[in-house]
PDB file of C-alpha atoms in Angstrom:
ATOM      1  CA  MET A 215     -13.160 -21.264  41.743  1.00 55.00           C
ATOM      2  CA  GLY A 216     -10.184 -23.291  44.210  1.00 62.00           C
ATOM      3  CA  ASN A 217      -9.807 -22.099  47.527  1.00 68.00           C
ATOM      4  CA  THR A 218      -8.560 -19.049  48.069  1.00 70.00           C
ATOM      5  CA  GLY A 219      -6.855 -19.407  51.673  1.00 74.00           C
ATOM      6  CA  TYR A 220      -9.630 -17.266  53.097  1.00 78.00           C
ATOM      7  CA  LYS A 221     -12.786 -18.508  55.212  1.00 81.00           C
ATOM      8  CA  SER A 222     -15.996 -16.943  55.435  1.00 87.00           C
ATOM      9  CA  PHE A 223     -19.097 -16.154  57.287  1.00 89.00           C
ATOM     10  CA  GLU A 224     -22.357 -17.144  56.271  1.00 91.00           C
ATOM     11  CA  LYS A 225     -24.543 -16.165  59.316  1.00 93.00           C
ATOM     12  CA  LEU A 226     -24.054 -14.374  62.599  1.00 92.00           C
ATOM     13  CA  GLU A 227     -25.576 -15.966  66.115  1.00 92.00           C
ATOM     14  CA  LEU A 228     -25.795 -13.521  68.796  1.00 91.00           C
ATOM     15  CA  TYR A 229     -24.207 -15.177  72.101  1.00 91.00           C
ATOM     16  CA  PHE A 230     -24.738 -13.420  76.271  1.00 90.00           C
ATOM     17  CA  THR A 231     -20.983 -12.212  76.936  1.00 89.00           C
ATOM     18  CA  ASP A 232     -21.915 -13.236  81.050  1.00 90.00           C
ATOM     19  CA  ASP A 233     -22.359 -16.889  80.458  1.00 89.00           C
ATOM     20  CA  GLY A 234     -21.437 -17.430  76.297  1.00 89.00           C
ATOM     21  CA  SER A 235     -24.647 -18.934  75.969  1.00 92.00           C
ATOM     22  CA  TYR A 236     -26.857 -18.765  72.861  1.00 90.00           C
ATOM     23  CA  ALA A 237     -29.388 -16.290  72.264  1.00 89.00           C
ATOM     24  CA  GLY A 238     -31.461 -17.576  70.088  1.00 91.00           C
ATOM     25  CA  VAL A 239     -30.815 -14.856  67.421  1.00 92.00           C
ATOM     26  CA  LYS A 240     -29.266 -15.556  63.720  1.00 93.00           C
ATOM     27  CA  LYS A 241     -28.775 -13.762  60.882  1.00 93.00           C
ATOM     28  CA  PRO A 242     -27.112 -13.149  57.642  1.00 94.00           C
ATOM     29  CA  ASN A 243     -23.417 -11.828  57.293  1.00 91.00           C
ATOM     30  CA  ILE A 244     -23.879  -9.183  54.507  1.00 92.00           C
ATOM     31  CA  VAL A 245     -21.361  -5.958  54.164  1.00 86.00           C
ATOM     32  CA  THR A 246     -23.714  -3.595  55.020  1.00 89.00           C
ATOM     33  CA  ASP A 247     -24.391  -4.537  58.731  1.00 89.00           C
ATOM     34  CA  PRO A 248     -22.057  -3.028  61.462  1.00 89.00           C
ATOM     35  CA  ASP A 249     -21.716  -6.658  63.003  1.00 90.00           C
ATOM     36  CA  TYR A 250     -20.275  -7.749  59.674  1.00 91.00           C
ATOM     37  CA  ILE A 251     -17.626 -10.182  60.013  1.00 90.00           C
ATOM     38  CA  ALA A 252     -14.693  -9.879  56.768  1.00 89.00           C
ATOM     39  CA  PRO A 253     -13.071 -13.152  55.896  1.00 87.00           C
ATOM     40  CA  ILE A 254     -10.321 -14.160  57.638  1.00 87.00           C
ATOM     41  CA  LEU A 255      -7.241 -15.782  55.970  1.00 84.00           C
ATOM     42  CA  ASP A 256      -7.001 -19.544  57.636  1.00 81.00           C
ATOM     43  CA  THR A 257      -5.063 -21.613  54.855  1.00 76.00           C
ATOM     44  CA  GLU A 258      -4.280 -24.508  57.505  1.00 77.00           C
ATOM     45  CA  THR A 259      -8.451 -25.101  57.050  1.00 78.00           C
ATOM     46  CA  CYS A 260      -8.989 -23.704  53.638  1.00 77.00           C
ATOM     47  CA  ALA A 261      -5.930 -24.734  52.058  1.00 73.00           C
ATOM     48  CA  PRO A 262      -5.639 -22.555  48.582  1.00 72.00           C
ATOM     49  CA  SER A 263      -5.568 -24.567  45.561  1.00 75.00           C
ATOM     50  CA  ILE A 264      -3.126 -23.665  43.082  1.00 84.00           C
ATOM     51  CA  ARG A 265      -3.339 -20.983  40.656  1.00 85.00           C
ATOM     52  CA  PHE A 266      -2.061 -20.146  37.072  1.00 90.00           C
ATOM     53  CA  TYR A 267      -1.639 -17.079  35.742  1.00 93.00           C
ATOM     54  CA  ASN A 268      -2.056 -16.088  31.656  1.00 95.00           C
ATOM     55  CA  SER A 269       1.284 -14.277  30.045  1.00 95.00           C
ATOM     56  CA  GLU A 270       0.629 -11.556  27.812  1.00 96.00           C
ATOM     57  CA  ARG A 271      -1.943 -11.533  25.015  1.00 95.00           C
ATOM     58  CA  LYS A 272      -2.116  -9.048  22.235  1.00 95.00           C
ATOM     59  CA  ARG A 273      -4.873  -8.788  19.325  1.00 94.00           C
ATOM     60  CA  SER A 274      -5.286  -6.509  16.571  1.00 94.00           C
ATOM     61  CA  ALA A 275      -8.548  -4.935  14.492  1.00 93.00           C
ATOM     62  CA  ILE A 276      -8.762  -2.153  12.417  1.00 93.00           C
ATOM     63  CA  LYS A 277     -11.532   0.267  13.657  1.00 95.00           C
ATOM     64  CA  ASN A 278     -14.127  -0.286  11.255  1.00 93.00           C
ATOM     65  CA  ASN A 279     -17.369   2.620  11.851  1.00 93.00           C
ATOM     66  CA  CYS A 280     -15.799   5.084  10.184  1.00 92.00           C
ATOM     67  CA  SER A 281     -17.481   7.260   7.771  1.00 88.00           C
ATOM     68  CA  ALA A 282     -17.752   6.871   3.962  1.00 78.00           C
ATOM     69  CA  GLY A 283     -14.708   8.206   3.144  1.00 77.00           C
ATOM     70  CA  TYR A 284     -12.304   7.594   5.923  1.00 85.00           C
ATOM     71  CA  SER A 285     -10.630   4.778   6.942  1.00 87.00           C
ATOM     72  CA  GLY A 286     -10.101   3.134  10.493  1.00 92.00           C
ATOM     73  CA  ASN A 287      -6.493   2.360  11.781  1.00 92.00           C
ATOM     74  CA  TYR A 288      -4.985  -0.654  13.408  1.00 91.00           C
ATOM     75  CA  VAL A 289      -5.905  -1.016  17.079  1.00 95.00           C
ATOM     76  CA  THR A 290      -3.859  -3.673  19.494  1.00 96.00           C
ATOM     77  CA  LEU A 291      -5.529  -4.787  22.884  1.00 95.00           C
ATOM     78  CA  THR A 292      -3.687  -6.285  25.178  1.00 96.00           C
ATOM     79  CA  ALA A 293      -4.334  -8.937  27.914  1.00 95.00           C
ATOM     80  CA  PHE A 294      -1.756  -8.381  30.350  1.00 95.00           C
ATOM     81  CA  PRO A 295      -0.083 -10.705  32.802  1.00 94.00           C
ATOM     82  CA  ASN A 296      -2.138 -12.944  35.372  1.00 93.00           C
ATOM     83  CA  GLN A 297      -5.132 -10.602  34.180  1.00 93.00           C
ATOM     84  CA  PHE A 298      -6.843 -14.533  34.204  1.00 94.00           C
ATOM     85  CA  ILE A 299      -6.712 -16.998  36.864  1.00 89.00           C
ATOM     86  CA  SER A 300      -7.198 -20.705  36.145  1.00 90.00           C
ATOM     87  CA  THR A 301      -6.354 -23.423  38.159  1.00 86.00           C
ATOM     88  CA  ILE A 302      -6.033 -25.787  35.781  1.00 90.00           C
ATOM     89  CA  ASP A 303      -2.282 -24.741  33.902  1.00 92.00           C
ATOM     90  CA  GLU A 304      -1.168 -21.783  32.499  1.00 94.00           C
ATOM     91  CA  ALA A 305      -3.054 -23.082  29.083  1.00 95.00           C
ATOM     92  CA  ASP A 306      -6.143 -22.432  30.212  1.00 94.00           C
ATOM     93  CA  ALA A 307      -5.446 -19.411  31.664  1.00 94.00           C
ATOM     94  CA  ASN A 308      -4.178 -17.794  28.381  1.00 96.00           C
ATOM     95  CA  THR A 309      -7.235 -19.425  26.876  1.00 96.00           C
ATOM     96  CA  GLN A 310      -9.543 -17.298  28.952  1.00 96.00           C
ATOM     97  CA  ALA A 311      -7.303 -14.424  27.711  1.00 96.00           C
ATOM     98  CA  GLU A 312      -7.686 -15.350  24.244  1.00 96.00           C
ATOM     99  CA  ALA A 313     -11.426 -15.485  24.492  1.00 96.00           C
ATOM    100  CA  TRP A 314     -11.524 -12.041  26.692  1.00 96.00           C
ATOM    101  CA  LEU A 315      -9.436 -10.191  23.470  1.00 96.00           C
ATOM    102  CA  ALA A 316     -11.378 -11.999  20.567  1.00 95.00           C
ATOM    103  CA  ALA A 317     -14.467 -10.786  22.110  1.00 96.00           C
ATOM    104  CA  ASN A 318     -13.456  -7.402  23.105  1.00 96.00           C
ATOM    105  CA  VAL A 319     -10.906  -6.230  20.508  1.00 95.00           C
ATOM    106  CA  GLN A 320     -13.104  -4.876  17.926  1.00 96.00           C
ATOM    107  CA  ILE A 321     -15.073  -3.078  20.147  1.00 96.00           C
ATOM    108  CA  TYR A 322     -12.250  -1.589  21.703  1.00 96.00           C
ATOM    109  CA  ALA A 323     -10.774  -0.997  17.830  1.00 95.00           C
ATOM    110  CA  ASN A 324     -14.084   1.104  17.176  1.00 96.00           C
ATOM    111  CA  SER A 325     -13.925   3.131  20.433  1.00 95.00           C
ATOM    112  CA  ALA A 326      -9.892   3.790  20.359  1.00 94.00           C
ATOM    113  CA  GLY A 327      -9.386   4.475  17.322  1.00 95.00           C
ATOM    114  CA  THR A 328      -8.669   6.895  14.861  1.00 95.00           C
ATOM    115  CA  CYS A 329      -9.872   7.386  11.255  1.00 93.00           C
ATOM    116  CA  GLU A 330      -8.188   9.385   8.207  1.00 88.00           C
ATOM    117  CA  ARG A 331      -9.345  10.757   4.946  1.00 83.00           C
ATOM    118  CA  ILE A 332      -8.780   8.125   2.121  1.00 78.00           C
ATOM    119  CA  LYS A 333      -6.743   9.916  -0.194  1.00 77.00           C
ATOM    120  CA  SER A 334      -7.710   9.042  -3.997  1.00 78.00           C
ATOM    121  CA  PRO A 335      -4.978   8.906  -6.551  1.00 86.00           C
ATOM    122  CA  LEU A 336      -3.894  11.945  -8.270  1.00 87.00           C
ATOM    123  CA  ASN A 337      -3.889  11.787 -11.816  1.00 92.00           C
ATOM    124  CA  ILE A 338      -1.645  13.914 -14.209  1.00 91.00           C
ATOM    125  CA  GLN A 339      -1.821  14.439 -17.685  1.00 92.00           C
ATOM    126  CA  VAL A 340       1.612  14.593 -19.641  1.00 93.00           C
ATOM    127  CA  THR A 341       2.093  18.040 -20.467  1.00 91.00           C
ATOM    128  CA  LYS A 342       3.765  18.010 -23.072  1.00 92.00           C
ATOM    129  CA  SER A 343       4.050  14.661 -25.936  1.00 93.00           C
ATOM    130  CA  VAL A 344       5.466  13.927 -28.775  1.00 94.00           C
ATOM    131  CA  ILE A 345       6.176  10.804 -31.110  1.00 96.00           C
ATOM    132  CA  PHE A 346       9.498  10.962 -33.164  1.00 96.00           C
ATOM    133  CA  THR A 347      10.054   9.696 -36.630  1.00 95.00           C
ATOM    134  CA  LYS A 348      12.964   7.866 -38.247  1.00 94.00           C
ATOM    135  CA  GLN A 349      13.629   6.166 -41.667  1.00 94.00           C
ATOM    136  CA  ALA A 350      16.231   5.111 -43.089  1.00 94.00           C
ATOM    137  CA  SER A 351      17.180   2.293 -45.960  1.00 94.00           C
ATOM    138  CA  ILE A 352      20.174   0.796 -43.496  1.00 92.00           C
ATOM    139  CA  TRP A 353      18.315  -0.362 -40.399  1.00 90.00           C
ATOM    140  CA  THR A 354      22.280   0.496 -38.481  1.00 89.00           C
ATOM    141  CA  ASN A 355      21.507   4.448 -39.790  1.00 90.00           C
ATOM    142  CA  CYS A 356      17.621   4.206 -38.618  1.00 89.00           C
ATOM    143  CA  LYS A 357      18.395   3.027 -35.088  1.00 87.00           C
ATOM    144  CA  SER A 358      21.321   4.305 -33.933  1.00 89.00           C
ATOM    145  CA  ALA A 359      20.667   8.093 -35.549  1.00 92.00           C
ATOM    146  CA  ASN A 360      21.950  11.126 -33.565  1.00 93.00           C
ATOM    147  CA  LEU A 361      18.556  13.318 -35.258  1.00 94.00           C
ATOM    148  CA  ALA A 362      14.423  11.755 -35.922  1.00 95.00           C
ATOM    149  CA  ASP A 363      13.715  12.985 -39.318  1.00 96.00           C
ATOM    150  CA  SER A 364      10.232  14.354 -37.515  1.00 95.00           C
ATOM    151  CA  TYR A 365       7.814  14.027 -34.575  1.00 95.00           C
ATOM    152  CA  SER A 366       4.064  14.183 -34.208  1.00 93.00           C
ATOM    153  CA  GLU A 367       1.925  15.851 -31.190  1.00 93.00           C
ATOM    154  CA  THR A 368      -0.486  13.594 -32.461  1.00 92.00           C
ATOM    155  CA  ASN A 369      -1.600   9.952 -32.161  1.00 91.00           C
ATOM    156  CA  ASN A 370       1.371   7.683 -34.233  1.00 93.00           C
ATOM    157  CA  PHE A 371       3.046   4.608 -34.581  1.00 94.00           C
ATOM    158  CA  LEU A 372       5.269   3.257 -32.159  1.00 93.00           C
ATOM    159  CA  GLY A 373       7.952   0.753 -32.488  1.00 91.00           C
ATOM    160  CA  ALA A 374      10.002  -0.536 -35.303  1.00 91.00           C
ATOM    161  CA  ALA A 375       8.960  -1.509 -39.395  1.00 91.00           C
ATOM    162  CA  LYS A 376      10.313  -2.040 -42.419  1.00 91.00           C
ATOM    163  CA  SER A 377       8.739  -1.436 -45.643  1.00 90.00           C
ATOM    164  CA  SER A 378      10.202  -2.904 -49.356  1.00 87.00           C
ATOM    165  CA  SER A 379      12.623   0.232 -49.217  1.00 89.00           C
ATOM    166  CA  ASN A 380      13.217   1.818 -45.976  1.00 92.00           C
ATOM    167  CA  TYR A 381      13.373   1.581 -42.242  1.00 93.00           C
ATOM    168  CA  TYR A 382      11.079   3.047 -39.585  1.00 93.00           C
ATOM    169  CA  LEU A 383      11.508   3.767 -36.466  1.00 94.00           C
ATOM    170  CA  ASN A 384       9.085   5.687 -33.706  1.00 94.00           C
ATOM    171  CA  ARG A 385       9.920   6.598 -30.210  1.00 95.00           C
ATOM    172  CA  TYR A 386       7.597   8.706 -27.389  1.00 96.00           C
ATOM    173  CA  ARG A 387       8.832  11.521 -25.137  1.00 96.00           C
ATOM    174  CA  GLY A 388       6.935  12.792 -22.696  1.00 94.00           C
ATOM    175  CA  ILE A 389       6.780  15.224 -19.858  1.00 94.00           C
ATOM    176  CA  ILE A 390       5.088  16.044 -16.902  1.00 92.00           C
ATOM    177  CA  ASP A 391       4.505  19.099 -14.938  1.00 91.00           C
ATOM    178  CA  THR A 392       4.886  17.470 -11.299  1.00 89.00           C
ATOM    179  CA  SER A 393       4.753  20.809  -9.726  1.00 87.00           C
ATOM    180  CA  MET A 394       1.914  20.036  -7.801  1.00 85.00           C
ATOM    181  CA  ILE A 395       3.419  17.111  -6.347  1.00 86.00           C
ATOM    182  CA  THR A 396       4.512  18.545  -2.819  1.00 82.00           C
ATOM    183  CA  THR A 397       5.285  15.505  -0.756  1.00 82.00           C
ATOM    184  CA  LYS A 398       6.785  11.621  -1.900  1.00 85.00           C
ATOM    185  CA  PRO A 399       4.121   9.469  -3.368  1.00 86.00           C
ATOM    186  CA  ILE A 400       4.025   5.895  -1.969  1.00 86.00           C
ATOM    187  CA  SER A 401       4.031   4.532  -5.153  1.00 90.00           C
ATOM    188  CA  ALA A 402       4.046   5.861  -8.719  1.00 94.00           C
ATOM    189  CA  LYS A 403       3.550   4.535 -12.657  1.00 96.00           C
ATOM    190  CA  ILE A 404       2.950   5.700 -16.026  1.00 96.00           C
ATOM    191  CA  LYS A 405      -0.278   4.936 -17.795  1.00 97.00           C
ATOM    192  CA  PHE A 406      -0.901   4.437 -21.323  1.00 96.00           C
ATOM    193  CA  LYS A 407      -2.856   3.067 -24.166  1.00 95.00           C
ATOM    194  CA  PHE A 408      -2.693   2.135 -27.936  1.00 95.00           C
ATOM    195  CA  THR A 409      -5.703   3.144 -30.151  1.00 95.00           C
ATOM    196  CA  THR A 410      -5.195   0.496 -32.335  1.00 93.00           C
ATOM    197  CA  ASN A 411      -3.138  -2.711 -32.142  1.00 94.00           C
ATOM    198  CA  THR A 412      -3.461  -5.674 -34.698  1.00 92.00           C
ATOM    199  CA  ILE A 413      -0.037  -7.342 -34.020  1.00 89.00           C
ATOM    200  CA  GLY A 414      -1.470 -10.154 -33.047  1.00 89.00           C
ATOM    201  CA  SER A 415       0.530 -10.856 -30.166  1.00 91.00           C
ATOM    202  CA  ALA A 416       1.662  -9.598 -27.294  1.00 92.00           C
ATOM    203  CA  LEU A 417       4.087  -7.015 -27.029  1.00 91.00           C
ATOM    204  CA  THR A 418       6.831  -5.479 -24.546  1.00 92.00           C
ATOM    205  CA  ILE A 419       6.910  -1.992 -23.926  1.00 94.00           C
ATOM    206  CA  ASN A 420       9.465  -0.203 -21.773  1.00 94.00           C
ATOM    207  CA  LEU A 421       9.826   2.663 -19.719  1.00 95.00           C
ATOM    208  CA  PHE A 422      13.211   5.002 -20.101  1.00 94.00           C
ATOM    209  CA  ALA A 423      14.202   8.028 -18.213  1.00 93.00           C
ATOM    210  CA  SER A 424      16.006  10.791 -19.786  1.00 92.00           C
ATOM    211  CA  ASN A 425      19.576  11.726 -19.598  1.00 91.00           C
ATOM    212  CA  THR A 426      18.970  14.985 -19.761  1.00 89.00           C
ATOM    213  CA  LYS A 427      16.116  17.584 -18.404  1.00 89.00           C
ATOM    214  CA  ILE A 428      13.912  19.822 -20.848  1.00 88.00           C
ATOM    215  CA  PRO A 429      11.895  22.067 -18.831  1.00 88.00           C
ATOM    216  CA  ILE A 430       8.473  22.848 -19.615  1.00 87.00           C
ATOM    217  CA  ASN A 431       8.694  25.425 -21.362  1.00 87.00           C
ATOM    218  CA  GLN A 432      10.829  24.354 -24.231  1.00 90.00           C
ATOM    219  CA  ALA A 433      10.295  23.324 -27.616  1.00 90.00           C
ATOM    220  CA  PHE A 434      11.509  19.681 -28.538  1.00 92.00           C
ATOM    221  CA  GLN A 435      14.503  19.761 -30.909  1.00 94.00           C
ATOM    222  CA  LEU A 436      14.844  16.163 -32.968  1.00 96.00           C
ATOM    223  CA  SER A 437      18.475  15.657 -31.217  1.00 95.00           C
ATOM    224  CA  ASP A 438      15.789  14.533 -28.268  1.00 93.00           C
ATOM    225  CA  TRP A 439      14.546  11.528 -29.677  1.00 92.00           C
ATOM    226  CA  ASN A 440      18.186  10.000 -28.714  1.00 91.00           C
ATOM    227  CA  ASP A 441      18.252  11.229 -24.917  1.00 92.00           C
ATOM    228  CA  TRP A 442      18.138   7.873 -23.552  1.00 91.00           C
ATOM    229  CA  ASP A 443      20.414   4.399 -23.173  1.00 88.00           C
ATOM    230  CA  THR A 444      20.096   1.139 -21.936  1.00 86.00           C
ATOM    231  CA  SER A 445      21.103   2.594 -18.235  1.00 89.00           C
ATOM    232  CA  SER A 446      18.263   4.401 -18.363  1.00 90.00           C
ATOM    233  CA  PHE A 447      15.983   1.615 -18.277  1.00 93.00           C
ATOM    234  CA  ILE A 448      12.885   2.022 -15.594  1.00 94.00           C
ATOM    235  CA  ASN A 449      10.642  -0.879 -15.969  1.00 94.00           C
ATOM    236  CA  SER A 450       8.697  -2.465 -18.714  1.00 94.00           C
ATOM    237  CA  VAL A 451       5.047  -4.302 -19.007  1.00 95.00           C
ATOM    238  CA  ILE A 452       3.789  -6.722 -21.258  1.00 94.00           C
ATOM    239  CA  VAL A 453       0.825  -6.084 -23.514  1.00 95.00           C
ATOM    240  CA  PRO A 454      -1.070  -8.469 -24.030  1.00 94.00           C
ATOM    241  CA  ALA A 455      -2.075  -9.321 -27.744  1.00 93.00           C
ATOM    242  CA  ASN A 456      -3.999  -6.353 -29.681  1.00 93.00           C
ATOM    243  CA  SER A 457      -5.057  -4.966 -26.546  1.00 94.00           C
ATOM    244  CA  THR A 458      -6.081  -1.188 -26.688  1.00 94.00           C
ATOM    245  CA  ALA A 459      -6.874  -1.014 -22.501  1.00 94.00           C
ATOM    246  CA  TYR A 460      -5.172   0.991 -20.254  1.00 95.00           C
ATOM    247  CA  ASN A 461      -1.205  -0.055 -19.909  1.00 95.00           C
ATOM    248  CA  GLU A 462       0.562   0.340 -16.102  1.00 96.00           C
ATOM    249  CA  ILE A 463       4.789   0.811 -15.743  1.00 96.00           C
ATOM    250  CA  SER A 464       5.658   1.073 -12.194  1.00 95.00           C
ATOM    251  CA  LEU A 465       8.369   4.006 -11.190  1.00 94.00           C
ATOM    252  CA  THR A 466      11.342   2.757  -9.103  1.00 92.00           C
ATOM    253  CA  GLN A 467      11.807   4.516  -5.772  1.00 90.00           C
ATOM    254  CA  ASN A 468      14.840   6.451  -7.753  1.00 89.00           C
ATOM    255  CA  GLN A 469      12.230   7.565  -9.882  1.00 91.00           C
ATOM    256  CA  ILE A 470       9.224   8.574  -7.478  1.00 90.00           C
ATOM    257  CA  ASP A 471      12.354  10.493  -5.544  1.00 88.00           C
ATOM    258  CA  LEU A 472      12.525  13.129  -8.351  1.00 86.00           C
ATOM    259  CA  LEU A 473       8.880  13.589  -9.187  1.00 87.00           C
ATOM    260  CA  TYR A 474       8.421  15.873  -5.837  1.00 79.00           C
ATOM    261  CA  LYS A 475      12.246  17.298  -5.821  1.00 76.00           C
ATOM    262  CA  GLU A 476      12.217  18.818  -9.524  1.00 74.00           C
ATOM    263  CA  GLN A 477       9.441  20.476 -11.587  1.00 74.00           C
ATOM    264  CA  SER A 478       8.910  18.362 -14.384  1.00 85.00           C
ATOM    265  CA  TYR A 479       9.594  14.913 -15.452  1.00 91.00           C
ATOM    266  CA  ASN A 480      11.017  13.411 -18.792  1.00 93.00           C
ATOM    267  CA  PHE A 481      10.785   9.801 -19.901  1.00 95.00           C
ATOM    268  CA  PHE A 482      10.309   7.852 -23.253  1.00 95.00           C
ATOM    269  CA  ILE A 483       8.066   5.044 -23.962  1.00 95.00           C
ATOM    270  CA  ILE A 484      10.236   2.250 -26.091  1.00 92.00           C
ATOM    271  CA  SER A 485       9.167  -0.100 -28.744  1.00 91.00           C
ATOM    272  CA  ASN A 486      11.075  -3.118 -27.311  1.00 82.00           C
ATOM    273  CA  GLY A 487      12.239  -3.518 -31.222  1.00 76.00           C
ATOM    274  CA  ASP A 488      14.082   0.052 -30.637  1.00 79.00           C
ATOM    275  CA  LYS A 489      16.176  -2.600 -28.067  1.00 65.00           C
ATOM    276  CA  GLU A 490      17.363  -4.569 -30.274  1.00 67.00           C
ATOM    277  CA  ASN A 491      20.178  -4.969 -32.829  1.00 69.00           C
ATOM    278  CA  ASN A 492      18.273  -7.512 -35.242  1.00 79.00           C
ATOM    279  CA  PRO A 493      16.337  -5.315 -37.578  1.00 85.00           C
ATOM    280  CA  PRO A 494      12.316  -5.562 -38.140  1.00 87.00           C
ATOM    281  CA  GLY A 495      10.612  -7.345 -40.493  1.00 84.00           C
ATOM    282  CA  THR A 496       7.081  -6.026 -40.442  1.00 85.00           C
ATOM    283  CA  ASN A 497       5.670  -3.292 -40.847  1.00 86.00           C
ATOM    284  CA  ASN A 498       3.066  -3.961 -38.471  1.00 88.00           C
ATOM    285  CA  ARG A 499       2.868  -1.643 -35.063  1.00 90.00           C
ATOM    286  CA  PRO A 500       0.652  -0.162 -33.067  1.00 94.00           C
ATOM    287  CA  VAL A 501      -0.687   3.061 -32.718  1.00 95.00           C
ATOM    288  CA  LEU A 502       0.118   5.228 -29.557  1.00 94.00           C
ATOM    289  CA  SER A 503      -2.734   7.490 -27.867  1.00 95.00           C
ATOM    290  CA  ILE A 504      -1.352  10.532 -26.848  1.00 94.00           C
ATOM    291  CA  SER A 505      -4.025  12.742 -27.494  1.00 91.00           C
ATOM    292  CA  LYS A 506      -6.965  13.874 -24.891  1.00 88.00           C
ATOM    293  CA  THR A 507      -9.960  12.529 -27.708  1.00 89.00           C
ATOM    294  CA  THR A 508      -8.388   8.778 -27.561  1.00 92.00           C
ATOM    295  CA  GLY A 509      -6.643   9.153 -24.186  1.00 90.00           C
ATOM    296  CA  THR A 510      -3.661  10.876 -23.249  1.00 92.00           C
ATOM    297  CA  ILE A 511      -0.271   9.401 -21.549  1.00 94.00           C
ATOM    298  CA  ILE A 512      -1.503   9.696 -17.243  1.00 95.00           C
ATOM    299  CA  LEU A 513       1.226   9.623 -14.314  1.00 94.00           C
ATOM    300  CA  GLU A 514      -0.641   7.946 -11.926  1.00 94.00           C
ATOM    301  CA  CYS A 515       0.538   8.707  -7.751  1.00 91.00           C
ATOM    302  CA  LYS A 516      -0.836   7.596  -4.536  1.00 88.00           C
ATOM    303  CA  PHE A 517       0.266   8.999  -1.592  1.00 80.00           C
TER     304      PHE A 517
END
């Protein structure tokens, strides 16, 4: 350390007061001695060195000593201005501050931080599921029909197809009881899968909101198959060729708002071919899984 401007005394010597002669006694100058003499400011003979101080520095760490099932929060440790001194330059003082932060930030985080229970995703199985079916000899009459011919509550085809004499179209509509969601989720997604998928190429599957809300205790009508349009589009996912694994379609923030504001959530799962004006050319479609034995459609919420 450089000079501070203070002069200190290492030893004390005893002198007679009557003639000022040396008495031959010498002892260390220590603080506990009643005769102790403190350092005195003498900037002429002990000119102080130039000193440099650090500027404010911060470093953060996550508390990492929480019990299983809990996660720690971020904690910030601060090296305040002028906490470290250097006789070289300010950069050296800042280097000291950074070294101190690096050595102590995790210790500080583990001591001052808090632990919170990790919340598992909330998975809600769909409450009501149906797959509507429509067939017609003309594609427009099939695609734009006001009424479906029937609906099924078990696994069935999804999307458009063509046989030798007719066009076929299947749409999925589901209702989920959201009464257990009492706070707004951070994120949410619809998860679905196919029990059979031999298309041989990737599929684009779309999620649409319904234009009207059907209560959980109300039965579906054949007209309910057409309760969507392009303005109610939410999101889409590309399903890999021949995949039968679960796929996920994320909800938008507007749709997430509805999950805790309403008692039921209505939605459609629509094949991309359903949106096209061009008629289908094959009879090959995947089979959507909506039964508990093969895997229901799920709403997953994270909080």
